[in-house]
Short mmCIF file of C-alpha atoms in Angstrom, two decimals:
data_model
loop_
_atom_site.label_atom_id
_atom_site.label_comp_id
_atom_site.label_asym_id
_atom_site.label_seq_id
_atom_site.Cartn_x
_atom_site.Cartn_y
_atom_site.Cartn_z
CA MET G 1 3.80 -14.32 32.36
CA ARG G 2 6.28 -16.91 33.63
CA SER G 3 4.54 -19.64 31.65
CA PHE G 4 4.65 -17.51 28.52
CA HIS G 5 8.42 -17.03 28.84
CA ARG G 6 8.84 -20.77 29.40
CA ILE G 7 6.92 -21.39 26.16
CA GLN G 8 8.96 -18.78 24.35
CA GLY G 9 12.20 -20.28 25.56
CA PHE G 10 11.11 -23.71 24.39
CA ALA G 11 10.30 -22.33 20.94
CA GLU G 12 13.75 -20.75 20.73
CA ARG G 13 15.45 -24.04 21.60
CA LEU G 14 13.25 -25.83 19.09
CA ALA G 15 14.24 -23.35 16.37
CA ALA G 16 17.91 -24.03 17.04
CA SER G 17 17.35 -27.77 16.58
CA VAL G 18 15.67 -27.47 13.18
CA ARG G 19 17.93 -28.48 10.34
CA PRO G 20 17.86 -26.64 6.98
CA PRO G 21 16.10 -28.67 4.24
CA ARG G 22 18.26 -30.66 1.87
CA GLY G 23 18.76 -29.04 -1.50
CA GLY G 24 18.12 -25.51 -0.21
CA GLY G 25 14.80 -23.70 0.13
CA THR G 26 13.15 -21.94 3.06
CA ASN G 27 14.61 -22.85 6.44
CA PRO G 28 11.73 -23.55 8.89
CA GLY G 29 14.11 -22.79 11.77
CA ALA G 30 14.61 -19.26 10.48
CA GLN G 31 10.84 -18.89 10.09
CA LEU G 32 10.32 -20.06 13.65
CA ARG G 33 12.93 -17.69 15.07
CA ALA G 34 11.26 -14.76 13.30
CA VAL G 35 7.86 -15.67 14.74
CA VAL G 36 9.27 -16.09 18.25
CA LYS G 37 11.02 -12.73 18.05
CA ALA G 38 7.77 -11.02 17.02
CA SER G 39 5.61 -12.79 19.62
CA THR G 40 3.88 -10.48 22.09
CA TRP G 41 1.61 -10.83 25.09
CA ARG G 42 -2.11 -11.22 24.61
CA ARG G 43 -4.60 -10.25 27.29
CA PRO G 44 -7.14 -12.86 28.42
CA ARG G 45 -10.49 -12.96 26.69
CA THR G 46 -13.61 -12.28 28.72
CA GLY G 47 -14.28 -15.34 30.81
CA GLY G 48 -10.99 -16.92 29.78
CA ALA G 49 -8.68 -18.64 32.22
CA GLY G 50 -5.26 -17.02 32.60
CA LEU G 51 -3.10 -15.30 30.00
CA VAL G 52 -2.38 -16.69 26.56
CA ALA G 53 0.37 -16.07 24.03
CA VAL G 54 -0.28 -15.06 20.44
CA ALA G 55 -1.66 -17.84 18.29
CA GLY G 56 1.37 -17.70 16.03
CA LEU G 57 3.74 -18.88 18.76
CA GLY G 58 1.83 -22.11 19.23
CA ALA G 59 1.56 -22.58 15.48
CA ALA G 60 5.29 -22.02 15.19
CA ILE G 61 5.95 -24.72 17.80
CA HIS G 62 3.98 -27.16 15.66
CA LEU G 63 5.95 -26.00 12.62
CA GLY G 64 9.26 -26.54 14.35
CA SER G 65 8.27 -29.91 15.79
CA SER G 66 7.36 -31.18 12.34
CA HIS G 67 10.73 -30.16 10.87
CA ARG G 68 13.19 -31.22 13.58
CA GLY G 69 16.03 -33.32 12.26
CA ALA G 70 16.53 -36.94 13.23
CA GLY G 71 18.42 -37.37 16.47
CA SER G 72 17.60 -33.91 17.81
CA CYS G 73 16.01 -33.79 21.20
CA CYS G 74 14.04 -31.43 23.38
CA CYS G 75 13.19 -31.80 27.04
CA ASP G 76 9.79 -30.12 26.64
CA GLU G 77 8.00 -32.54 24.28
CA PRO G 78 4.85 -32.69 26.50
CA LEU G 79 4.79 -28.91 26.62
CA ALA G 80 5.02 -28.78 22.81
CA ALA G 81 1.94 -30.95 22.44
CA ALA G 82 -0.09 -29.10 25.06
CA VAL G 83 0.88 -25.60 24.06
CA GLY G 84 0.67 -26.23 20.33
CA LYS G 85 -2.81 -27.70 20.62
CA ARG G 86 -4.03 -24.81 22.75
CA TYR G 87 -2.43 -21.80 21.14
CA ALA G 88 -2.30 -22.75 17.46
CA ARG G 89 -6.08 -23.06 17.50
CA SER G 90 -6.80 -19.84 19.39
CA PRO G 91 -8.96 -17.91 16.89
CA VAL G 92 -8.39 -14.29 16.08
CA ARG G 93 -11.56 -12.26 16.46
CA ALA G 94 -12.04 -9.51 13.89
CA PHE G 95 -14.81 -6.99 13.32
CA TYR G 96 -15.35 -4.92 10.16
CA LEU G 97 -17.09 -1.69 11.12
CA ARG G 98 -19.24 0.01 8.47
CA PRO G 99 -18.27 -2.02 5.37
CA ASP G 100 -19.43 -0.92 1.93
CA ALA G 101 -22.65 -2.43 0.61
CA ASP G 102 -20.88 -4.21 -2.25
CA GLU G 103 -18.64 -6.01 0.25
CA LEU G 104 -21.38 -7.72 2.28
CA GLN G 105 -21.82 -10.81 0.11
CA LEU G 106 -18.05 -11.23 -0.11
CA LEU G 107 -17.78 -10.99 3.69
CA GLU G 108 -20.40 -13.72 4.05
CA ALA G 109 -18.32 -15.97 1.81
CA MET G 110 -15.12 -15.24 3.69
CA ALA G 111 -16.68 -15.82 7.10
CA GLY G 112 -17.90 -19.21 5.96
CA LYS G 113 -14.35 -20.28 5.14
CA HIS G 114 -12.80 -19.43 8.50
CA GLY G 115 -14.27 -20.64 11.78
CA VAL G 116 -13.24 -21.49 15.31
CA GLY G 117 -13.10 -25.17 14.56
CA GLN G 118 -10.59 -24.77 11.75
CA SER G 119 -6.84 -24.75 12.20
CA ALA G 120 -5.49 -21.21 12.23
CA GLY G 121 -9.03 -19.91 11.67
CA PHE G 122 -10.53 -16.58 12.66
CA GLU G 123 -13.90 -15.28 13.70
CA LEU G 124 -15.18 -12.39 11.59
CA ALA G 125 -18.22 -10.22 12.21
CA TRP G 126 -19.32 -6.93 10.70
CA GLY G 127 -21.94 -4.24 11.05
CA ASP G 128 -22.63 -0.53 11.24
CA VAL G 129 -22.24 -0.43 15.03
CA LEU G 130 -20.02 -2.30 17.44
CA PRO G 131 -21.90 -4.93 19.43
CA PRO G 132 -21.97 -4.24 23.19
CA GLY G 133 -19.37 -6.06 25.27
CA SER G 134 -17.33 -6.92 22.18
CA ASP G 135 -14.16 -8.95 22.71
CA ILE G 136 -12.28 -8.08 19.52
CA ASP G 137 -8.60 -8.44 18.63
CA VAL G 138 -8.64 -6.71 15.23
CA LEU G 139 -10.86 -3.81 14.18
CA ILE G 140 -11.26 -3.08 10.45
CA VAL G 141 -12.55 0.46 9.94
CA ARG G 142 -12.07 3.25 7.40
CA ILE G 143 -12.27 6.23 9.74
CA PRO G 144 -12.20 5.16 13.42
CA SER G 145 -13.41 7.39 16.22
CA ALA G 146 -12.01 7.63 19.72
CA LYS G 147 -15.19 5.94 20.97
CA ASP G 148 -14.71 3.02 18.56
CA LEU G 149 -11.19 2.35 19.80
CA ASP G 150 -11.78 2.92 23.49
CA SER G 151 -14.95 0.81 23.65
CA LEU G 152 -12.93 -2.25 22.61
CA SER G 153 -10.25 -1.89 25.26
CA PRO G 154 -8.51 -3.91 26.61
CA SER G 155 -8.93 -6.72 24.05
CA LEU G 156 -8.25 -4.67 20.92
CA GLN G 157 -4.68 -4.97 19.64
CA GLN G 158 -4.67 -4.02 15.94
CA VAL G 159 -6.56 -1.61 13.68
CA ILE G 160 -6.74 -2.16 9.91
CA VAL G 161 -7.65 0.77 7.67
CA PRO G 162 -8.88 -0.94 4.47
CA PHE G 163 -7.06 1.37 2.05
CA ALA G 164 -3.52 2.65 1.56
CA GLY G 165 -3.42 6.05 3.27
CA PRO G 166 -4.94 6.55 6.75
CA THR G 167 -6.17 10.09 7.38
CA GLY G 168 -4.35 12.52 9.67
CA LYS G 169 -7.17 12.19 12.17
CA THR G 170 -6.69 8.42 12.29
CA LEU G 171 -2.93 8.77 12.76
CA GLN G 172 -3.43 11.12 15.71
CA LEU G 173 -5.88 8.72 17.36
CA LEU G 174 -3.33 5.91 17.11
CA ARG G 175 -0.48 8.09 18.36
CA ASP G 176 -2.57 8.75 21.45
CA ARG G 177 -3.01 4.99 21.92
CA PRO G 178 0.47 3.46 21.59
CA HIS G 179 -0.76 0.04 22.73
CA LEU G 180 -2.52 -0.32 19.35
CA SER G 181 -0.81 -1.01 16.03
CA LEU G 182 -2.11 0.42 12.76
CA HIS G 183 -2.13 -1.51 9.48
CA ASN G 184 -3.19 -0.51 5.98
CA CYS G 185 -4.48 -2.46 3.00
CA HIS G 186 -2.83 -2.44 -0.43
CA PHE G 187 -5.81 -3.86 -2.34
CA ASN G 188 -5.56 -1.08 -4.94
CA ALA G 189 -1.93 -1.71 -5.94
CA ALA G 190 -2.80 -3.41 -9.24
CA SER G 191 -5.42 -0.91 -10.40
CA THR G 192 -3.38 2.15 -9.38
CA SER G 193 -0.20 0.91 -11.05
CA GLU G 194 -2.21 0.20 -14.20
CA LEU G 195 -3.54 3.78 -14.11
CA ALA G 196 0.01 5.11 -13.73
CA ILE G 197 1.07 3.30 -16.91
CA THR G 198 -2.11 4.48 -18.66
CA LEU G 199 -1.39 8.11 -17.74
CA LEU G 200 2.21 7.74 -18.91
CA LEU G 201 1.26 6.32 -22.29
CA ALA G 202 -1.61 8.77 -22.80
CA ALA G 203 0.69 11.73 -22.04
CA THR G 204 3.64 10.38 -24.02
CA LYS G 205 1.64 9.42 -27.12
CA LYS G 206 -0.52 12.62 -27.10
CA LEU G 207 -3.51 10.33 -27.00
CA LEU G 208 -6.14 12.91 -25.97
CA GLU G 209 -5.00 15.42 -28.58
CA LYS G 210 -5.06 12.87 -31.38
CA ASP G 211 -8.45 11.55 -30.30
CA ALA G 212 -9.99 15.04 -30.18
CA ASP G 213 -8.57 16.02 -33.59
CA LEU G 214 -9.84 12.91 -35.33
CA ARG G 215 -13.28 13.26 -33.75
CA GLN G 216 -13.48 16.87 -34.86
CA THR G 217 -12.53 15.96 -38.41
CA ALA G 218 -15.04 13.10 -38.55
CA ALA G 219 -17.84 15.35 -37.26
CA SER G 220 -17.07 18.32 -39.56
CA ASP G 221 -19.76 19.70 -41.86
CA PRO G 222 -19.06 19.72 -44.71
CA PRO G 223 -16.89 16.57 -44.33
CA GLN G 224 -13.14 17.00 -44.31
CA GLN G 225 -10.46 14.56 -45.42
CA TRP G 226 -8.67 13.17 -42.40
CA VAL G 227 -4.87 13.05 -42.38
CA ALA G 228 -3.03 9.82 -41.57
CA GLY G 229 -0.34 10.01 -38.94
CA TRP G 230 2.52 9.26 -41.30
CA GLU G 231 1.66 12.40 -43.25
CA ASP G 232 1.66 14.74 -40.23
CA SER G 233 4.93 15.06 -38.30
CA SER G 234 3.15 16.99 -35.54
CA LEU G 235 1.66 13.67 -34.48
CA ASN G 236 5.06 12.20 -33.70
CA SER G 237 5.49 11.15 -30.08
CA VAL G 238 8.17 9.88 -27.74
CA THR G 239 9.16 6.20 -27.81
CA LEU G 240 9.92 4.90 -24.33
CA ASN G 241 12.09 1.97 -25.33
CA GLY G 242 15.73 2.60 -24.40
CA ARG G 243 15.03 5.67 -22.27
CA ARG G 244 15.62 6.07 -18.55
CA ALA G 245 12.78 6.04 -16.04
CA LEU G 246 12.82 6.96 -12.36
CA VAL G 247 10.19 5.64 -9.94
CA LEU G 248 9.89 7.53 -6.64
CA GLY G 249 8.56 5.13 -4.03
CA LEU G 250 8.96 1.38 -4.41
CA GLY G 251 6.06 0.12 -2.37
CA SER G 252 3.31 -2.14 -3.69
CA ILE G 253 2.40 0.35 -6.44
CA GLY G 254 5.83 1.67 -7.42
CA SER G 255 7.38 -1.78 -7.66
CA ARG G 256 4.64 -2.89 -10.08
CA VAL G 257 5.14 0.22 -12.20
CA ALA G 258 8.90 -0.41 -12.31
CA ARG G 259 8.40 -3.95 -13.62
CA VAL G 260 6.14 -2.75 -16.44
CA LEU G 261 8.55 0.02 -17.43
CA GLY G 262 11.30 -2.56 -17.62
CA ALA G 263 9.11 -4.72 -19.85
CA LEU G 264 8.72 -1.70 -22.15
CA GLY G 265 12.48 -1.68 -22.61
CA MET G 266 13.28 1.21 -20.32
CA GLU G 267 16.28 1.50 -18.01
CA VAL G 268 14.56 1.66 -14.64
CA HIS G 269 15.84 3.25 -11.44
CA GLY G 270 13.99 3.64 -8.19
CA VAL G 271 14.28 5.73 -5.04
CA ARG G 272 13.25 4.51 -1.61
CA ARG G 273 13.93 5.39 2.00
CA ARG G 274 16.14 2.38 2.68
CA VAL G 275 18.35 0.69 0.10
CA PRO G 276 18.51 -3.11 0.61
CA THR G 277 22.00 -4.57 0.77
CA GLY G 278 23.26 -5.57 -2.65
CA ASP G 279 20.54 -3.94 -4.72
CA GLN G 280 22.59 -0.79 -5.37
CA ALA G 281 25.01 -2.73 -7.56
CA THR G 282 22.45 -4.61 -9.67
CA ALA G 283 22.12 -4.03 -13.39
CA GLY G 284 19.90 -1.09 -14.28
CA THR G 285 18.65 -2.05 -17.75
CA GLY G 286 15.76 -4.05 -19.14
CA SER G 287 13.55 -5.53 -16.45
CA ASP G 288 16.22 -5.08 -13.76
CA LEU G 289 15.88 -2.33 -11.23
CA ARG G 290 18.60 -0.29 -9.59
CA ILE G 291 17.59 1.06 -6.21
CA HIS G 292 18.92 4.33 -4.81
CA GLY G 293 18.57 6.35 -1.65
CA LEU G 294 16.94 9.77 -1.43
CA ASP G 295 20.37 11.42 -1.31
CA GLU G 296 20.80 10.63 -5.03
CA LEU G 297 17.50 12.20 -6.10
CA ASP G 298 18.90 15.36 -7.71
CA SER G 299 21.45 13.55 -9.85
CA LEU G 300 18.86 10.97 -10.95
CA LEU G 301 16.32 13.61 -11.95
CA SER G 302 18.85 15.26 -14.26
CA VAL G 303 19.11 12.13 -16.42
CA SER G 304 15.57 10.72 -16.19
CA GLU G 305 13.20 11.27 -19.12
CA VAL G 306 10.26 9.70 -17.29
CA VAL G 307 9.50 10.19 -13.57
CA VAL G 308 6.66 8.34 -11.84
CA VAL G 309 5.72 9.47 -8.33
CA ALA G 310 4.22 6.77 -6.08
CA LEU G 311 5.10 8.32 -2.72
CA PRO G 312 2.79 8.83 0.27
CA GLY G 313 2.04 12.29 1.56
CA THR G 314 4.17 12.86 4.68
CA ALA G 315 6.17 15.63 6.28
CA ALA G 316 9.28 14.15 4.63
CA THR G 317 7.78 14.08 1.12
CA ASP G 318 5.90 17.39 1.24
CA GLY G 319 7.22 19.57 -1.61
CA LEU G 320 9.93 17.06 -2.44
CA LEU G 321 9.77 18.06 -6.09
CA GLY G 322 9.98 21.85 -6.21
CA ASP G 323 10.97 24.28 -8.95
CA ARG G 324 14.66 23.36 -8.78
CA GLN G 325 14.03 19.61 -8.99
CA LEU G 326 11.50 19.92 -11.83
CA ARG G 327 13.80 22.13 -13.89
CA ALA G 328 16.66 19.69 -13.29
CA MET G 329 14.75 17.11 -15.39
CA PRO G 330 15.69 17.04 -19.10
CA ARG G 331 13.57 19.29 -21.30
CA GLY G 332 10.59 17.39 -22.71
CA SER G 333 10.49 14.86 -19.83
CA ILE G 334 7.25 13.19 -18.76
CA LEU G 335 5.97 13.28 -15.15
CA VAL G 336 3.27 11.03 -13.67
CA ASN G 337 1.88 11.34 -10.14
CA VAL G 338 -0.29 8.62 -8.55
CA GLY G 339 1.10 9.15 -5.03
CA ARG G 340 -0.02 12.37 -3.35
CA GLY G 341 -0.38 15.86 -4.76
CA SER G 342 1.58 17.37 -1.87
CA VAL G 343 4.79 15.68 -3.07
CA ILE G 344 5.05 18.21 -5.95
CA ASP G 345 4.99 21.98 -5.60
CA GLU G 346 1.74 23.12 -7.22
CA ASP G 347 2.94 26.45 -8.62
CA ALA G 348 6.25 25.09 -9.90
CA LEU G 349 4.55 22.18 -11.66
CA PHE G 350 2.11 24.47 -13.45
CA GLU G 351 4.88 26.77 -14.65
CA VAL G 352 7.20 24.08 -16.05
CA LEU G 353 4.27 22.53 -17.91
CA LYS G 354 3.03 25.86 -19.23
CA GLU G 355 6.51 26.81 -20.42
CA GLY G 356 7.03 23.42 -22.03
CA HIS G 357 10.08 22.49 -19.98
CA LEU G 358 8.20 19.33 -19.06
CA GLY G 359 6.80 17.74 -22.19
CA ALA G 360 3.70 16.36 -20.50
CA ALA G 361 2.23 15.14 -17.23
CA GLY G 362 -0.34 12.58 -16.12
CA LEU G 363 -1.93 13.53 -12.79
CA ASP G 364 -4.34 11.47 -10.71
CA VAL G 365 -3.73 13.17 -7.34
CA TRP G 366 -4.35 16.83 -6.59
CA PHE G 367 -4.01 19.81 -4.30
CA ASN G 368 -7.65 20.55 -3.36
CA TYR G 369 -10.14 17.92 -2.27
CA PRO G 370 -13.85 18.02 -1.42
CA MET G 371 -14.62 18.44 2.26
CA MET G 372 -15.65 15.18 3.93
CA PRO G 373 -17.07 16.10 7.36
CA GLY G 374 -15.82 14.00 10.25
CA GLN G 375 -13.21 12.21 8.16
CA GLY G 376 -10.30 14.63 8.35
CA LEU G 377 -10.27 15.02 4.56
CA GLY G 378 -10.53 18.11 2.40
CA SER G 379 -10.67 21.77 3.30
CA GLU G 380 -13.58 24.11 3.98
CA GLU G 381 -11.66 26.80 2.09
CA MET G 382 -11.04 24.67 -0.99
CA ARG G 383 -11.85 25.95 -4.44
CA LEU G 384 -14.20 23.99 -6.62
CA GLY G 385 -11.46 22.58 -8.86
CA PRO G 386 -8.64 20.18 -8.02
CA SER G 387 -6.11 23.05 -8.07
CA LYS G 388 -6.00 26.82 -7.63
CA LEU G 389 -4.32 26.92 -11.04
CA PRO G 390 -5.89 26.14 -14.47
CA PHE G 391 -4.20 22.83 -15.22
CA HIS G 392 -7.26 22.02 -17.33
CA GLU G 393 -6.20 24.69 -19.81
CA LEU G 394 -2.88 22.96 -20.49
CA GLY G 395 -3.00 20.64 -23.49
CA ASN G 396 0.00 18.65 -22.27
CA VAL G 397 -1.69 17.44 -19.07
CA VAL G 398 -3.81 14.29 -18.73
CA MET G 399 -6.11 14.65 -15.71
CA THR G 400 -7.98 11.98 -13.72
CA PRO G 401 -9.96 12.49 -10.47
CA HIS G 402 -7.95 10.39 -7.95
CA CYS G 403 -9.40 7.17 -9.30
CA GLY G 404 -6.51 4.74 -9.03
CA GLN G 405 -8.56 2.56 -6.70
CA CYS G 406 -11.64 2.63 -8.95
CA SER G 407 -12.09 -0.84 -10.39
CA THR G 408 -14.91 -3.25 -11.11
CA THR G 409 -13.09 -5.66 -8.78
CA LYS G 410 -12.43 -3.14 -6.00
CA ALA G 411 -14.61 -4.86 -3.39
CA ARG G 412 -13.29 -8.31 -4.29
CA ASP G 413 -9.68 -7.14 -4.16
CA ARG G 414 -10.13 -5.42 -0.80
CA ILE G 415 -11.81 -8.43 0.85
CA ALA G 416 -9.18 -10.79 -0.59
CA GLU G 417 -6.41 -8.62 0.86
CA LEU G 418 -8.10 -8.48 4.27
CA GLU G 419 -8.56 -12.25 4.23
CA ALA G 420 -4.89 -12.80 3.44
CA MET G 421 -3.86 -10.44 6.25
CA LEU G 422 -6.03 -12.17 8.84
CA ARG G 423 -4.91 -15.60 7.69
CA GLU G 424 -1.27 -14.59 8.07
CA LEU G 425 -1.97 -13.26 11.56
CA CYS G 426 -3.54 -16.58 12.51
CA GLN G 427 -0.71 -18.64 11.05
CA THR G 428 2.30 -16.60 12.18
CA GLY G 429 1.11 -14.23 14.91
CA ILE G 430 2.19 -11.28 12.73
CA LEU G 431 -0.30 -8.98 11.01
CA PRO G 432 1.28 -7.64 7.78
CA ASN G 433 1.27 -4.09 6.40
CA LYS G 434 2.14 -2.37 9.66
CA PHE G 435 1.88 1.39 9.23
CA ASP G 436 4.41 3.67 10.90
CA ILE G 437 2.25 6.37 12.50
CA HIS G 438 5.27 8.63 12.99
CA THR G 439 6.77 8.59 9.48
CA GLY G 440 3.36 8.37 7.80
CA TYR G 441 3.84 5.18 5.76
#
């Protein structure tokens, strides 16, 4: 432990000696200080000699040494060489438990790119069962069991769930094991944000209604003359350009949606838990985004003609949009939900759509889910449909079966995201996408 603190102290002094680059740009000293601050203790590997620091600390020492300004000095130059050589090359050992069949070939390709002999490399293995006596730092698993986590102690440090929303069962397992950190994977951000825009346009442009009418006319017997849109005012639809949109949740999905809405000419506002300094005062038109706190939700809803929900399902977001909030939206507004069904009150949503207060909705997430034994998903008392209410009878609702992640590139995108996460852990000592098991996102 004393040696680790000596190394850490050296890295801090080295960070202070790094000069900012001429002409601006990223300051390596600031990068180094961030890595040092995040550095934690790593237990010895089986058969290893002594304790070692996270790989990122050694890598950071090399980073700082290569950027020190002329004339700067450090009394621990020999230590820099020794520690950097040892720790920067300490591989991270990861295991992917029960991967999907379509991921196996991609995993083979990724494993071939990252080995022990490479700088900032990692060892990756996978399988349907954990090998006995495993010495693993990072476990990748969809639905971990208590046995999975406990069998890897004490080497295991991080758990990656390879999708966005860990189940309640997984969260409880990690709460009971505070020495482990949980991380999620945002591989589906592109496909889900694309679906959100698709639902919005389909609902706004009455796409399903127009498609069904034209098909019916074309299939009629005897044949009927079809009517062009310019001759039928009932086919008129809302134009989004110049209108105001509100995005609830500005994570990897919501932020993408906001950029597209801006490109469509909308005035885009977003709500998130924390408002970054300075963003509140930015322009709110075109492709710019004005960010607000949750305390402004009611006033924003009253002036937003499009609302896109991209929030996770947590205790804080449960029922966030109830009858009062939905009726506060201007009459004829459009609502899209690609976050979680629990964010919107089921009964209130059905009523405002049935009455026509909301002009239309595009829904990909629901209130009832199929039971998935052992995974903490679904309900044994669920009804067969996605809701207890007949949303399918409403002509102003576009329905999809929670398929935001469904893509022909799903496996490729997931493996690419996992690779990027492991590479960052090797290079900086920090595994991205840390999930707060207490807040639920």
